[in-house]
CSV table of C-alpha atoms in Angstrom, one decimal:
chain,number,residue,atom,x,y,z
A,1,MET,CA,166.3,226.1,-7.8
A,2,SER,CA,168.8,226.6,-10.5
A,3,ILE,CA,170.6,223.7,-12.2
A,4,GLN,CA,173.9,224.8,-10.5
A,5,GLN,CA,172.2,224.7,-7.1
A,6,GLN,CA,170.8,221.3,-7.9
A,7,TYR,CA,174.2,220.0,-9.0
A,8,GLN,CA,175.8,221.4,-5.8
A,9,THR,CA,173.2,219.7,-3.7
A,10,TYR,CA,173.8,216.4,-5.5
A,11,LYS,CA,177.6,216.7,-5.0
A,12,ASN,CA,177.1,217.5,-1.3
A,13,ASN,CA,174.7,214.5,-0.8
A,14,SER,CA,177.1,212.1,-2.7
A,15,VAL,CA,179.9,213.1,-0.3
A,16,THR,CA,177.9,212.8,2.9
A,17,THR,CA,176.4,209.5,2.0
A,18,ALA,CA,179.6,207.9,0.6
A,19,SER,CA,181.4,205.0,2.3
A,20,PRO,CA,185.1,205.6,3.3
A,21,GLY,CA,186.1,203.6,0.3
A,22,GLU,CA,184.1,205.7,-2.0
A,23,LEU,CA,185.5,208.9,-0.4
A,24,THR,CA,189.0,207.7,-1.2
A,25,LEU,CA,188.0,207.1,-4.8
A,26,MET,CA,186.6,210.6,-4.9
A,27,LEU,CA,189.9,211.9,-3.6
A,28,TYR,CA,191.8,210.1,-6.4
A,29,ASN,CA,189.4,211.4,-9.0
A,30,GLY,CA,189.7,215.0,-7.6
A,31,CYS,CA,193.5,214.8,-7.7
A,32,LEU,CA,193.4,213.6,-11.3
A,33,LYS,CA,191.1,216.5,-12.2
A,34,PHE,CA,193.4,219.1,-10.6
A,35,ILE,CA,196.5,217.6,-12.4
A,36,LYS,CA,194.6,217.8,-15.7
A,37,GLN,CA,193.6,221.4,-15.1
A,38,ALA,CA,197.2,222.3,-14.1
A,39,THR,CA,198.4,220.7,-17.4
A,40,ARG,CA,195.9,222.9,-19.3
A,41,ASN,CA,197.0,225.9,-17.3
A,42,ILE,CA,200.7,225.3,-18.3
A,43,GLU,CA,199.6,225.1,-21.9
A,44,LYS,CA,197.8,228.5,-21.6
A,45,ASP,CA,200.7,230.1,-19.6
A,46,ASN,CA,198.3,230.7,-16.7
A,47,HIS,CA,200.9,230.1,-14.0
A,48,GLU,CA,198.7,231.4,-11.2
A,49,GLN,CA,196.0,228.9,-11.8
A,50,LYS,CA,198.5,226.1,-12.5
A,51,ASN,CA,200.0,226.8,-9.0
A,52,VAL,CA,196.5,226.7,-7.4
A,53,ASN,CA,195.6,223.4,-9.1
A,54,ILE,CA,198.8,221.7,-8.4
A,55,GLN,CA,198.6,222.7,-4.7
A,56,LYS,CA,195.0,221.3,-4.6
A,57,ALA,CA,196.4,218.0,-6.0
A,58,GLN,CA,199.2,218.0,-3.4
A,59,LYS,CA,196.7,218.6,-0.6
A,60,ILE,CA,194.7,215.6,-1.7
A,61,ILE,CA,197.9,213.4,-1.8
A,62,GLN,CA,198.8,214.8,1.7
A,63,GLU,CA,195.3,213.9,2.9
A,64,LEU,CA,195.7,210.4,1.6
A,65,MET,CA,199.1,210.2,3.4
A,66,VAL,CA,197.5,211.3,6.7
A,67,THR,CA,194.7,208.8,6.5
A,68,LEU,CA,197.0,205.7,6.1
A,69,ASP,CA,197.0,203.4,9.1
A,70,PRO,CA,200.6,203.5,10.4
A,71,LYS,CA,200.1,199.9,11.8
A,72,ALA,CA,199.1,198.4,8.4
A,73,GLU,CA,201.9,196.6,6.5
A,74,ILE,CA,200.8,198.1,3.2
A,75,THR,CA,201.5,201.6,4.6
A,76,LYS,CA,205.2,201.0,4.3
A,77,GLU,CA,204.8,200.4,0.6
A,78,ILE,CA,202.2,203.2,-0.2
A,79,MET,CA,203.7,206.0,1.9
A,80,PRO,CA,206.9,206.4,-0.2
A,81,LEU,CA,204.8,206.4,-3.4
A,82,TYR,CA,202.6,209.1,-2.1
A,83,ASP,CA,205.6,211.1,-1.0
A,84,TYR,CA,207.2,210.6,-4.5
A,85,ILE,CA,204.0,211.9,-6.2
A,86,ASN,CA,203.9,214.9,-3.8
A,87,ASN,CA,207.5,215.7,-4.6
A,88,ARG,CA,206.9,215.3,-8.3
A,89,LEU,CA,203.9,217.6,-8.2
A,90,MET,CA,206.1,220.2,-6.4
A,91,GLU,CA,208.8,219.8,-9.1
A,92,ALA,CA,206.2,220.1,-11.9
A,93,ASN,CA,205.0,223.3,-10.3
A,94,ILE,CA,208.4,224.9,-10.0
A,95,ASN,CA,209.5,223.9,-13.5
A,96,ASN,CA,206.1,224.2,-15.4
A,97,ASP,CA,206.7,220.6,-16.5
A,98,ARG,CA,203.8,218.8,-18.2
A,99,ALA,CA,205.8,215.6,-18.5
A,100,ILE,CA,206.1,215.4,-14.7
A,101,LEU,CA,202.4,216.1,-14.3
A,102,GLU,CA,201.7,213.3,-16.8
A,103,GLU,CA,203.9,210.9,-14.7
A,104,ALA,CA,202.1,211.9,-11.5
A,105,SER,CA,198.8,211.5,-13.2
A,106,GLY,CA,199.8,208.0,-14.3
A,107,LEU,CA,200.7,207.0,-10.7
A,108,VAL,CA,197.5,208.4,-9.3
A,109,THR,CA,195.5,206.7,-12.0
A,110,GLU,CA,197.1,203.3,-11.0
A,111,PHE,CA,196.1,204.0,-7.4
A,112,ARG,CA,192.6,205.0,-8.4
A,113,ASP,CA,192.1,201.9,-10.6
A,114,THR,CA,193.4,199.6,-8.0
A,115,TRP,CA,191.2,201.2,-5.3
A,116,LYS,CA,188.2,200.9,-7.7
A,117,GLU,CA,188.9,197.2,-8.0
A,118,VAL,CA,189.2,196.7,-4.2
A,119,ILE,CA,185.8,198.4,-3.8
A,120,LYS,CA,184.3,196.2,-6.5
A,121,LEU,CA,185.7,193.0,-4.9
A,122,ASN,CA,184.5,194.0,-1.5
A,123,ARG,CA,181.0,194.7,-2.8
A,124,GLN,CA,181.0,191.3,-4.6
A,125,LYS,CA,181.9,189.6,-1.3
A,126,GLN,CA,179.3,191.6,0.6
A,127,TYR,CA,176.4,191.6,-1.8
A,128,GLY,CA,177.1,188.9,-4.3
A,129,GLN,CA,178.6,188.7,-7.8
A,130,GLY,CA,176.4,191.4,-9.5
A,131,ALA,CA,177.7,194.4,-7.5
A,132,ASN,CA,179.6,197.0,-9.6
A,133,ILE,CA,180.6,200.7,-9.2
């Protein structure tokens, strides 16, 4: 088995065995990865790949929007922020604007870091003080 196949197997296993919280964290990280790639694509005038990567980031944000519990109070606060990020990504795509991508990346990073802390606190509650991610 090649190293690439081993890595792909590892990635597949990490997704299929992840908790819902860890999957959300993976989505945030994936979104950040695609925004970073899109930024590099703009720098290299590769508009086709920039478009592909921004659309991937948008799909992740849209997936996060769909998975919000409409009955939860926090949804009323998070949904407009996700919508804002999605719109900024669209604007960055249209205008080839790295500054807008940086803004979107900053917002997604805040969500990711907050979510990481939530997972950590939940693990500490569940397993004791030594649990980390």
